[in-house]
Each structure stands twice: as C-alpha cells, then as structure tokens.
C-alpha cells in the first residue's frame, strides 16, 4: 500500500490543551495537506505545506514538514470541543502528472469539555 | 452554492445487484475523484477524471466503472455488487493548476452496504 501512516491512531485531551498528531509518508512529495473529517461528513481541507517549506501557520493550526524524515506534524493549540474529529494527512507525489493524493490512515481526536 | 453533492446518502444492496452513485459539483472544477473509506484504511482512490470525457484508474479500481459525460457530474457504477464493496464512498473535486497545490473539496459520502 502507498498509504502514509498517522500517529497516534487516537488521542483524547481536555479542552484548552494542545493536540499534536504526526504523519509519515513514503515517497518524495510536492506538497502535504491536512484534512479534517467530522463524524458522518466529508473531508474538509485545513492547510497545505509545500515541500520547500518547513513550517506553516493558520489560526490555531501549526504544521511542520521534515522531508529528510518524510514526516509532518499538525499542532492544534488551545483545543475546543468542536475540534473533535478525525484528521488525515495527504501527500501529492513529486513529479506526478495529476492532483492525485495519497491519504494517511487518520488520527481520531476527542476533545473533552 | 452547494459544492459537491452525492446521491444517494445511504443504500443497501444484495450481492449481484448493480447501482450507480452520482456526484455533482457546481464549482466548475476540472478534476473529480471517487474514493472509498474503510475502517483503519483511510481513503483509497478508486477512479478519477481530469476533465469531461476522460477517466483513469486509481489505486483500487476493480469492480467499479465511471463516466464523466458532463463536466459537473462524475458517476460511479457497481455492475455486480459484492460484500467487499461495503464501504463509505466519497466524491471530491478540485481546480487544476501547474503546481497542483489546490485542495480537494469533498461531498458528505454515500454509505453503501452489500448483503
């Protein structure tokens, strides 16, 4: 399988705490994206980081990328109950001719009020 | 502006029956995709289309066919459903530019059970 892997598979924290989830992938990439999926819904794009970038911020989200280790992390600061969802990383393979993404297996985040 | 709409939302089929899942997008996107999501497996690409009249195989295409007769619609067909095709199916669409850094926009899925 080409799929990446995410760690941990599940994470439970209290409201206000920070949540960190990690993603490992297998090939050289053009970019890496993070998506959120609420229960029973489709995926929603959160943030994209290009292969020549090392860190990116968007509101309470911080993403890092280490291409030498083929890994990325997503940090959600000051978490809220509404952040409860599954989070997926997805990679675009370098040199690919289309916008095909390879998705990780996801991290299920539960934020307790 | 509805985004990506999938119909039906739920369906139960018997082994051997056929059906078509419909995906419609109103964002004028060139690219469209069909994924399946199974527990612990993340999303896996079934088929995709880079424009009207074109289709291509993804990671897990066996047992499925697709058509893109109109730019806004992407149909996924199961000719003879099997229990292994029980899954949640997601459609997505995206713009296309040279550096392929456009996000994909997803529908809310079709939950399909094959008995």
GROMACS .gro file of N, CA, C and O in nm, chain A residues 3-100:
model
  392
    3UNK      N    1  -0.019   0.404   0.122
    3UNK     CA    2  -0.072   0.496   0.222
    3UNK      C    3   0.030   0.534   0.325
    3UNK      O    4   0.114   0.454   0.366
    4UNK      N    5   0.020   0.659   0.370
    4UNK     CA    6   0.101   0.703   0.482
    4UNK      C    7   0.037   0.657   0.611
    4UNK      O    8  -0.072   0.600   0.612
    5UNK      N    9   0.109   0.681   0.718
    5UNK     CA   10   0.057   0.640   0.848
    5UNK      C   11   0.055   0.759   0.941
    5UNK      O   12   0.142   0.845   0.935
    6UNK      N   13  -0.043   0.759   1.030
    6UNK     CA   14  -0.054   0.867   1.126
    6UNK      C   15  -0.044   0.812   1.267
    6UNK      O   16  -0.084   0.698   1.295
    7UNK      N   17   0.006   0.897   1.352
    7UNK     CA   18   0.033   0.858   1.489
    7UNK      C   19   0.000   0.975   1.580
    7UNK      O   20   0.040   1.087   1.550
    8UNK      N   21  -0.077   0.956   1.687
    8UNK     CA   22  -0.137   0.829   1.726
    8UNK      C   23  -0.262   0.799   1.645
    8UNK      O   24  -0.311   0.886   1.574
    9UNK      N   25  -0.315   0.680   1.658
    9UNK     CA   26  -0.441   0.647   1.592
    9UNK      C   27  -0.557   0.719   1.660
    9UNK      O   28  -0.656   0.755   1.595
   10UNK      N   29  -0.545   0.737   1.792
   10UNK     CA   30  -0.650   0.807   1.866
   10UNK      C   31  -0.585   0.890   1.976
   10UNK      O   32  -0.482   0.853   2.032
   11UNK      N   33  -0.647   1.005   2.005
   11UNK     CA   34  -0.593   1.099   2.102
   11UNK      C   35  -0.709   1.163   2.176
   11UNK      O   36  -0.803   1.213   2.113
   12UNK      N   37  -0.703   1.161   2.310
   12UNK     CA   38  -0.807   1.224   2.391
   12UNK      C   39  -0.743   1.328   2.482
   12UNK      O   40  -0.649   1.297   2.554
   13UNK      N   41  -0.793   1.451   2.474
   13UNK     CA   42  -0.737   1.560   2.554
   13UNK      C   43  -0.849   1.642   2.615
   13UNK      O   44  -0.966   1.626   2.578
   14UNK      N   45  -0.814   1.731   2.705
   14UNK     CA   46  -0.909   1.823   2.765
   14UNK      C   47  -0.912   1.953   2.685
   14UNK      O   48  -0.812   1.993   2.625
   15UNK      N   49  -1.027   2.016   2.688
   15UNK     CA   50  -1.040   2.147   2.624
   15UNK      C   51  -0.933   2.241   2.676
   15UNK      O   52  -0.904   2.244   2.795
   16UNK      N   53  -0.874   2.317   2.585
   16UNK     CA   54  -0.770   2.411   2.622
   16UNK      C   55  -0.630   2.356   2.605
   16UNK      O   56  -0.533   2.433   2.595
   17UNK      N   57  -0.614   2.225   2.603
   17UNK     CA   58  -0.483   2.164   2.582
   17UNK      C   59  -0.448   2.168   2.433
   17UNK      O   60  -0.531   2.191   2.347
   18UNK      N   61  -0.320   2.144   2.407
   18UNK     CA   62  -0.274   2.134   2.269
   18UNK      C   63  -0.279   1.989   2.222
   18UNK      O   64  -0.259   1.897   2.301
   19UNK      N   65  -0.305   1.971   2.093
   19UNK     CA   66  -0.308   1.836   2.034
   19UNK      C   67  -0.205   1.829   1.923
   19UNK      O   68  -0.200   1.918   1.836
   20UNK      N   69  -0.123   1.726   1.926
   20UNK     CA   70  -0.022   1.705   1.822
   20UNK      C   71  -0.042   1.569   1.759
   20UNK      O   72  -0.054   1.468   1.829
   21UNK      N   73  -0.047   1.567   1.628
   21UNK     CA   74  -0.056   1.441   1.556
   21UNK      C   75   0.049   1.440   1.445
   21UNK      O   76   0.086   1.544   1.392
   22UNK      N   77   0.098   1.320   1.418
   22UNK     CA   78   0.210   1.304   1.326
   22UNK      C   79   0.172   1.220   1.205
   22UNK      O   80   0.083   1.135   1.212
   23UNK      N   81   0.243   1.246   1.097
   23UNK     CA   82   0.217   1.177   0.971
   23UNK      C   83   0.350   1.136   0.911
   23UNK      O   84   0.442   1.218   0.904
   24UNK      N   85   0.360   1.011   0.869
   24UNK     CA   86   0.478   0.966   0.796
   24UNK      C   87   0.435   0.920   0.658
   24UNK      O   88   0.325   0.866   0.642
   25UNK      N   89   0.519   0.944   0.559
   25UNK     CA   90   0.487   0.908   0.423
   25UNK      C   91   0.606   0.840   0.357
   25UNK      O   92   0.714   0.833   0.417
   26UNK      N   93   0.587   0.791   0.234
   26UNK     CA   94   0.686   0.700   0.179
   26UNK      C   95   0.763   0.754   0.059
   26UNK      O   96   0.873   0.708   0.030
   27UNK      N   97   0.706   0.849  -0.014
   27UNK     CA   98   0.770   0.892  -0.138
   27UNK      C   99   0.814   1.038  -0.129
   27UNK      O  100   0.778   1.109  -0.035
   28UNK      N  101   0.889   1.083  -0.228
   28UNK     CA  102   0.919   1.226  -0.238
   28UNK      C  103   0.791   1.299  -0.278
   28UNK      O  104   0.717   1.252  -0.362
   29UNK      N  105   0.770   1.414  -0.216
   29UNK     CA  106   0.641   1.481  -0.234
   29UNK      C  107   0.654   1.620  -0.293
   29UNK      O  108   0.758   1.685  -0.283
   30UNK      N  109   0.545   1.664  -0.352
   30UNK     CA  110   0.531   1.801  -0.400
   30UNK      C  111   0.474   1.888  -0.287
   30UNK      O  112   0.522   1.999  -0.262
   31UNK      N  113   0.371   1.837  -0.221
   31UNK     CA  114   0.315   1.905  -0.105
   31UNK      C  115   0.248   1.805  -0.011
   31UNK      O  116   0.227   1.688  -0.048
   32UNK      N  117   0.217   1.850   0.108
   32UNK     CA  118   0.145   1.769   0.205
   32UNK      C  119   0.028   1.852   0.257
   32UNK      O  120   0.044   1.972   0.285
   33UNK      N  121  -0.087   1.789   0.268
   33UNK     CA  122  -0.208   1.860   0.310
   33UNK      C  123  -0.269   1.790   0.432
   33UNK      O  124  -0.255   1.669   0.448
   34UNK      N  125  -0.337   1.868   0.513
   34UNK     CA  126  -0.412   1.813   0.625
   34UNK      C  127  -0.560   1.840   0.604
   34UNK      O  128  -0.600   1.951   0.566
   35UNK      N  129  -0.641   1.737   0.635
   35UNK     CA  130  -0.785   1.746   0.624
   35UNK      C  131  -0.849   1.705   0.756
   35UNK      O  132  -0.794   1.624   0.831
   36UNK      N  133  -0.967   1.760   0.783
   36UNK     CA  134  -1.046   1.722   0.899
   36UNK      C  135  -1.175   1.656   0.852
   36UNK      O  136  -1.233   1.695   0.752
   37UNK      N  137  -1.218   1.554   0.927
   37UNK     CA  138  -1.344   1.488   0.896
   37UNK      C  139  -1.427   1.476   1.023
   37UNK      O  140  -1.390   1.402   1.116
   38UNK      N  141  -1.537   1.548   1.027
   38UNK     CA  142  -1.632   1.532   1.137
   38UNK      C  143  -1.714   1.405   1.113
   38UNK      O  144  -1.732   1.362   0.999
   39UNK      N  145  -1.764   1.349   1.221
   39UNK     CA  146  -1.836   1.223   1.213
   39UNK      C  147  -1.952   1.231   1.114
   39UNK      O  148  -2.036   1.322   1.121
   40UNK      N  149  -1.955   1.139   1.020
   40UNK     CA  150  -2.064   1.133   0.924
   40UNK      C  151  -2.056   1.235   0.812
   40UNK      O  152  -2.152   1.249   0.735
   41UNK      N  153  -1.944   1.304   0.800
   41UNK     CA  154  -1.931   1.409   0.699
   41UNK      C  155  -1.812   1.383   0.609
   41UNK      O  156  -1.734   1.290   0.630
   42UNK      N  157  -1.799   1.466   0.506
   42UNK     CA  158  -1.684   1.456   0.418
   42UNK      C  159  -1.562   1.527   0.475
   42UNK      O  160  -1.569   1.589   0.581
   43UNK      N  161  -1.451   1.514   0.405
   43UNK     CA  162  -1.327   1.578   0.450
   43UNK      C  163  -1.326   1.725   0.414
   43UNK      O  164  -1.377   1.764   0.308
   44UNK      N  165  -1.266   1.804   0.502
   44UNK     CA  166  -1.253   1.947   0.481
   44UNK      C  167  -1.105   1.984   0.485
   44UNK      O  168  -1.034   1.946   0.579
   45UNK      N  169  -1.059   2.055   0.384
   45UNK     CA  170  -0.918   2.095   0.377
   45UNK      C  171  -0.885   2.197   0.485
   45UNK      O  172  -0.958   2.293   0.506
   46UNK      N  173  -0.771   2.173   0.554
   46UNK     CA  174  -0.728   2.264   0.660
   46UNK      C  175  -0.609   2.350   0.617
   46UNK      O  176  -0.611   2.472   0.630
   47UNK      N  177  -0.504   2.285   0.568
   47UNK     CA  178  -0.380   2.357   0.543
   47UNK      C  179  -0.293   2.276   0.448
   47UNK      O  180  -0.299   2.153   0.447
   48UNK      N  181  -0.214   2.345   0.368
   48UNK     CA  182  -0.122   2.282   0.273
   48UNK      C  183   0.017   2.336   0.297
   48UNK      O  184   0.035   2.457   0.318
   49UNK      N  185   0.117   2.249   0.295
   49UNK     CA  186   0.256   2.291   0.308
   49UNK      C  187   0.333   2.232   0.190
   49UNK      O  188   0.320   2.112   0.159
   50UNK      N  189   0.411   2.316   0.124
   50UNK     CA  190   0.487   2.271   0.008
   50UNK      C  191   0.618   2.206   0.052
   50UNK      O  192   0.666   2.229   0.163
   51UNK      N  193   0.678   2.130  -0.035
   51UNK     CA  194   0.798   2.054   0.001
   51UNK      C  195   0.916   2.144   0.035
   51UNK      O  196   1.008   2.101   0.105
   52UNK      N  197   0.915   2.268  -0.013
   52UNK     CA  198   1.026   2.359   0.018
   52UNK      C  199   0.997   2.446   0.141
   52UNK      O  200   1.073   2.537   0.172
   53UNK      N  201   0.888   2.418   0.210
   53UNK     CA  202   0.853   2.489   0.332
   53UNK      C  203   0.875   2.398   0.452
   53UNK      O  204   0.861   2.276   0.442
   54UNK      N  205   0.907   2.457   0.566
   54UNK     CA  206   0.933   2.377   0.686
   54UNK      C  207   0.825   2.396   0.791
   54UNK      O  208   0.805   2.307   0.876
   55UNK      N  209   0.758   2.509   0.788
   55UNK     CA  210   0.656   2.535   0.889
   55UNK      C  211   0.553   2.630   0.830
   55UNK      O  212   0.585   2.719   0.751
   56UNK      N  213   0.427   2.611   0.872
   56UNK     CA  214   0.320   2.696   0.825
   56UNK      C  215   0.216   2.710   0.934
   56UNK      O  216   0.192   2.615   1.011
   57UNK      N  217   0.154   2.828   0.943
   57UNK     CA  218   0.055   2.855   1.046
   57UNK      C  219  -0.075   2.897   0.980
   57UNK      O  220  -0.076   2.963   0.877
   58UNK      N  221  -0.186   2.859   1.044
   58UNK     CA  222  -0.316   2.909   1.003
   58UNK      C  223  -0.405   2.910   1.127
   58UNK      O  224  -0.449   2.805   1.173
   59UNK      N  225  -0.428   3.028   1.182
   59UNK     CA  226  -0.508   3.038   1.304
   59UNK      C  227  -0.445   2.957   1.417
   59UNK      O  228  -0.330   2.979   1.454
   60UNK      N  229  -0.519   2.860   1.471
   60UNK     CA  230  -0.468   2.776   1.580
   60UNK      C  231  -0.392   2.653   1.530
   60UNK      O  232  -0.353   2.568   1.609
   61UNK      N  233  -0.371   2.644   1.401
   61UNK     CA  234  -0.302   2.530   1.343
   61UNK      C  235  -0.157   2.565   1.311
   61UNK      O  236  -0.128   2.672   1.261
   62UNK      N  237  -0.069   2.468   1.342
   62UNK     CA  238   0.071   2.482   1.302
   62UNK      C  239   0.115   2.350   1.241
   62UNK      O  240   0.098   2.245   1.303
   63UNK      N  241   0.167   2.357   1.122
   63UNK     CA  242   0.214   2.238   1.053
   63UNK      C  243   0.364   2.248   1.031
   63UNK      O  244   0.413   2.354   0.993
   64UNK      N  245   0.433   2.138   1.054
   64UNK     CA  246   0.574   2.131   1.022
   64UNK      C  247   0.597   2.017   0.923
   64UNK      O  248   0.518   1.921   0.916
   65UNK      N  249   0.702   2.029   0.847
   65UNK     CA  250   0.736   1.928   0.747
   65UNK      C  251   0.886   1.902   0.750
   65UNK      O  252   0.966   1.997   0.745
   66UNK      N  253   0.924   1.776   0.761
   66UNK     CA  254   1.064   1.735   0.757
   66UNK      C  255   1.079   1.636   0.643
   66UNK      O  256   1.049   1.518   0.658
   67UNK      N  257   1.123   1.683   0.528
   67UNK     CA  258   1.131   1.596   0.410
   67UNK      C  259   1.243   1.493   0.423
   67UNK      O  260   1.235   1.387   0.362
   68UNK      N  261   1.345   1.523   0.506
   68UNK     CA  262   1.453   1.424   0.523
   68UNK      C  263   1.403   1.303   0.600
   68UNK      O  264   1.451   1.191   0.579
   69UNK      N  265   1.308   1.324   0.689
   69UNK     CA  266   1.250   1.214   0.766
   69UNK      C  267   1.117   1.167   0.708
   69UNK      O  268   1.055   1.074   0.761
   70UNK      N  269   1.073   1.232   0.602
   70UNK     CA  270   0.943   1.201   0.541
   70UNK      C  271   0.833   1.202   0.648
   70UNK      O  272   0.759   1.103   0.666
   71UNK      N  273   0.825   1.313   0.718
   71UNK     CA  274   0.724   1.323   0.824
   71UNK      C  275   0.673   1.464   0.837
   71UNK      O  276   0.740   1.562   0.798
   72UNK      N  277   0.553   1.474   0.895
   72UNK     CA  278   0.489   1.603   0.919
   72UNK      C  279   0.414   1.595   1.051
   72UNK      O  280   0.377   1.486   1.096
   73UNK      N  281   0.394   1.710   1.113
   73UNK     CA  282   0.312   1.712   1.233
   73UNK      C  283   0.212   1.826   1.224
   73UNK      O  284   0.239   1.930   1.162
   74UNK      N  285   0.097   1.803   1.284
   74UNK     CA  286  -0.009   1.904   1.294
   74UNK      C  287  -0.031   1.933   1.441
   74UNK      O  288  -0.060   1.841   1.519
   75UNK      N  289  -0.018   2.058   1.478
   75UNK     CA  290  -0.042   2.102   1.615
   75UNK      C  291  -0.167   2.189   1.617
   75UNK      O  292  -0.177   2.285   1.541
   76UNK      N  293  -0.261   2.153   1.702
   76UNK     CA  294  -0.380   2.236   1.725
   76UNK      C  295  -0.365   2.295   1.865
   76UNK      O  296  -0.360   2.221   1.965
   77UNK      N  297  -0.356   2.425   1.876
   77UNK     CA  298  -0.339   2.488   2.006
   77UNK      C  299  -0.474   2.525   2.067
   77UNK      O  300  -0.572   2.546   1.995
   78UNK      N  301  -0.477   2.529   2.199
   78UNK     CA  302  -0.597   2.571   2.273
   78UNK      C  303  -0.721   2.502   2.218
   78UNK      O  304  -0.816   2.566   2.173
   79UNK      N  305  -0.720   2.370   2.221
   79UNK     CA  306  -0.826   2.292   2.157
   79UNK      C  307  -0.964   2.321   2.217
   79UNK      O  308  -0.977   2.360   2.333
   80UNK      N  309  -1.064   2.297   2.134
   80UNK     CA  310  -1.204   2.318   2.171
   80UNK      C  311  -1.281   2.189   2.145
   80UNK      O  312  -1.239   2.106   2.065
   81UNK      N  313  -1.394   2.175   2.209
   81UNK     CA  314  -1.476   2.055   2.186
   81UNK      C  315  -1.510   2.040   2.038
   81UNK      O  316  -1.519   1.929   1.986
   82UNK      N  317  -1.526   2.152   1.969
   82UNK     CA  318  -1.560   2.149   1.826
   82UNK      C  319  -1.447   2.096   1.739
   82UNK      O  320  -1.468   2.066   1.621
   83UNK      N  321  -1.327   2.082   1.796
   83UNK     CA  322  -1.214   2.025   1.721
   83UNK      C  323  -1.221   1.874   1.716
   83UNK      O  324  -1.142   1.810   1.647
   84UNK      N  325  -1.313   1.814   1.792
   84UNK     CA  326  -1.330   1.669   1.790
   84UNK      C  327  -1.363   1.622   1.649
   84UNK      O  328  -1.462   1.664   1.590
   85UNK      N  329  -1.275   1.537   1.593
   85UNK     CA  330  -1.288   1.494   1.454
   85UNK      C  331  -1.174   1.398   1.425
   85UNK      O  332  -1.087   1.374   1.507
   86UNK      N  333  -1.175   1.343   1.304
   86UNK     CA  334  -1.060   1.267   1.253
   86UNK      C  335  -0.978   1.359   1.165
   86UNK      O  336  -1.033   1.441   1.090
   87UNK      N  337  -0.848   1.345   1.175
   87UNK     CA  338  -0.756   1.429   1.097
   87UNK      C  339  -0.670   1.341   1.009
   87UNK      O  340  -0.614   1.241   1.055
   88UNK      N  341  -0.662   1.378   0.882
   88UNK     CA  342  -0.589   1.300   0.783
   88UNK      C  343  -0.482   1.386   0.717
   88UNK      O  344  -0.508   1.501   0.681
   89UNK      N  345  -0.365   1.326   0.698
   89UNK     CA  346  -0.267   1.391   0.611
   89UNK      C  347  -0.281   1.329   0.472
   89UNK      O  348  -0.328   1.215   0.457
   90UNK      N  349  -0.241   1.405   0.373
   90UNK     CA  350  -0.246   1.358   0.235
   90UNK      C  351  -0.128   1.416   0.160
   90UNK      O  352  -0.097   1.534   0.176
   91UNK      N  353  -0.063   1.334   0.081
   91UNK     CA  354   0.057   1.380   0.010
   91UNK      C  355   0.035   1.376  -0.140
   91UNK      O  356  -0.034   1.287  -0.194
   92UNK      N  357   0.093   1.474  -0.208
   92UNK     CA  358   0.097   1.479  -0.353
   92UNK      C  359   0.236   1.438  -0.395
   92UNK      O  360   0.334   1.506  -0.362
   93UNK      N  361   0.247   1.328  -0.469
   93UNK     CA  362   0.376   1.274  -0.507
   93UNK      C  363   0.449   1.369  -0.601
   93UNK      O  364   0.389   1.425  -0.692
   94UNK      N  365   0.578   1.385  -0.578
   94UNK     CA  366   0.660   1.473  -0.661
   94UNK      C  367   0.669   1.418  -0.802
   94UNK      O  368   0.688   1.297  -0.821
   95UNK      N  369   0.652   1.506  -0.898
   95UNK     CA  370   0.664   1.464  -1.036
   95UNK      C  371   0.537   1.404  -1.093
   95UNK      O  372   0.531   1.366  -1.209
   96UNK      N  373   0.434   1.395  -1.012
   96UNK     CA  374   0.308   1.340  -1.059
   96UNK      C  375   0.244   1.432  -1.161
   96UNK      O  376   0.258   1.553  -1.155
   97UNK      N  377   0.171   1.372  -1.253
   97UNK     CA  378   0.111   1.450  -1.360
   97UNK      C  379  -0.032   1.493  -1.329
   97UNK      O  380  -0.094   1.561  -1.409
   98UNK      N  381  -0.083   1.454  -1.215
   98UNK     CA  382  -0.220   1.490  -1.179
   98UNK      C  383  -0.224   1.527  -1.032
   98UNK      O  384  -0.123   1.516  -0.961
   99UNK      N  385  -0.342   1.568  -0.985
   99UNK     CA  386  -0.358   1.608  -0.847
   99UNK      C  387  -0.401   1.490  -0.760
   99UNK      O  388  -0.486   1.502  -0.673
  100UNK      N  389  -0.342   1.372  -0.781
  100UNK     CA  390  -0.379   1.256  -0.702
  100UNK      C  391  -0.312   1.261  -0.566
  100UNK      O  392  -0.190   1.275  -0.556
   0.00000   0.00000   0.00000
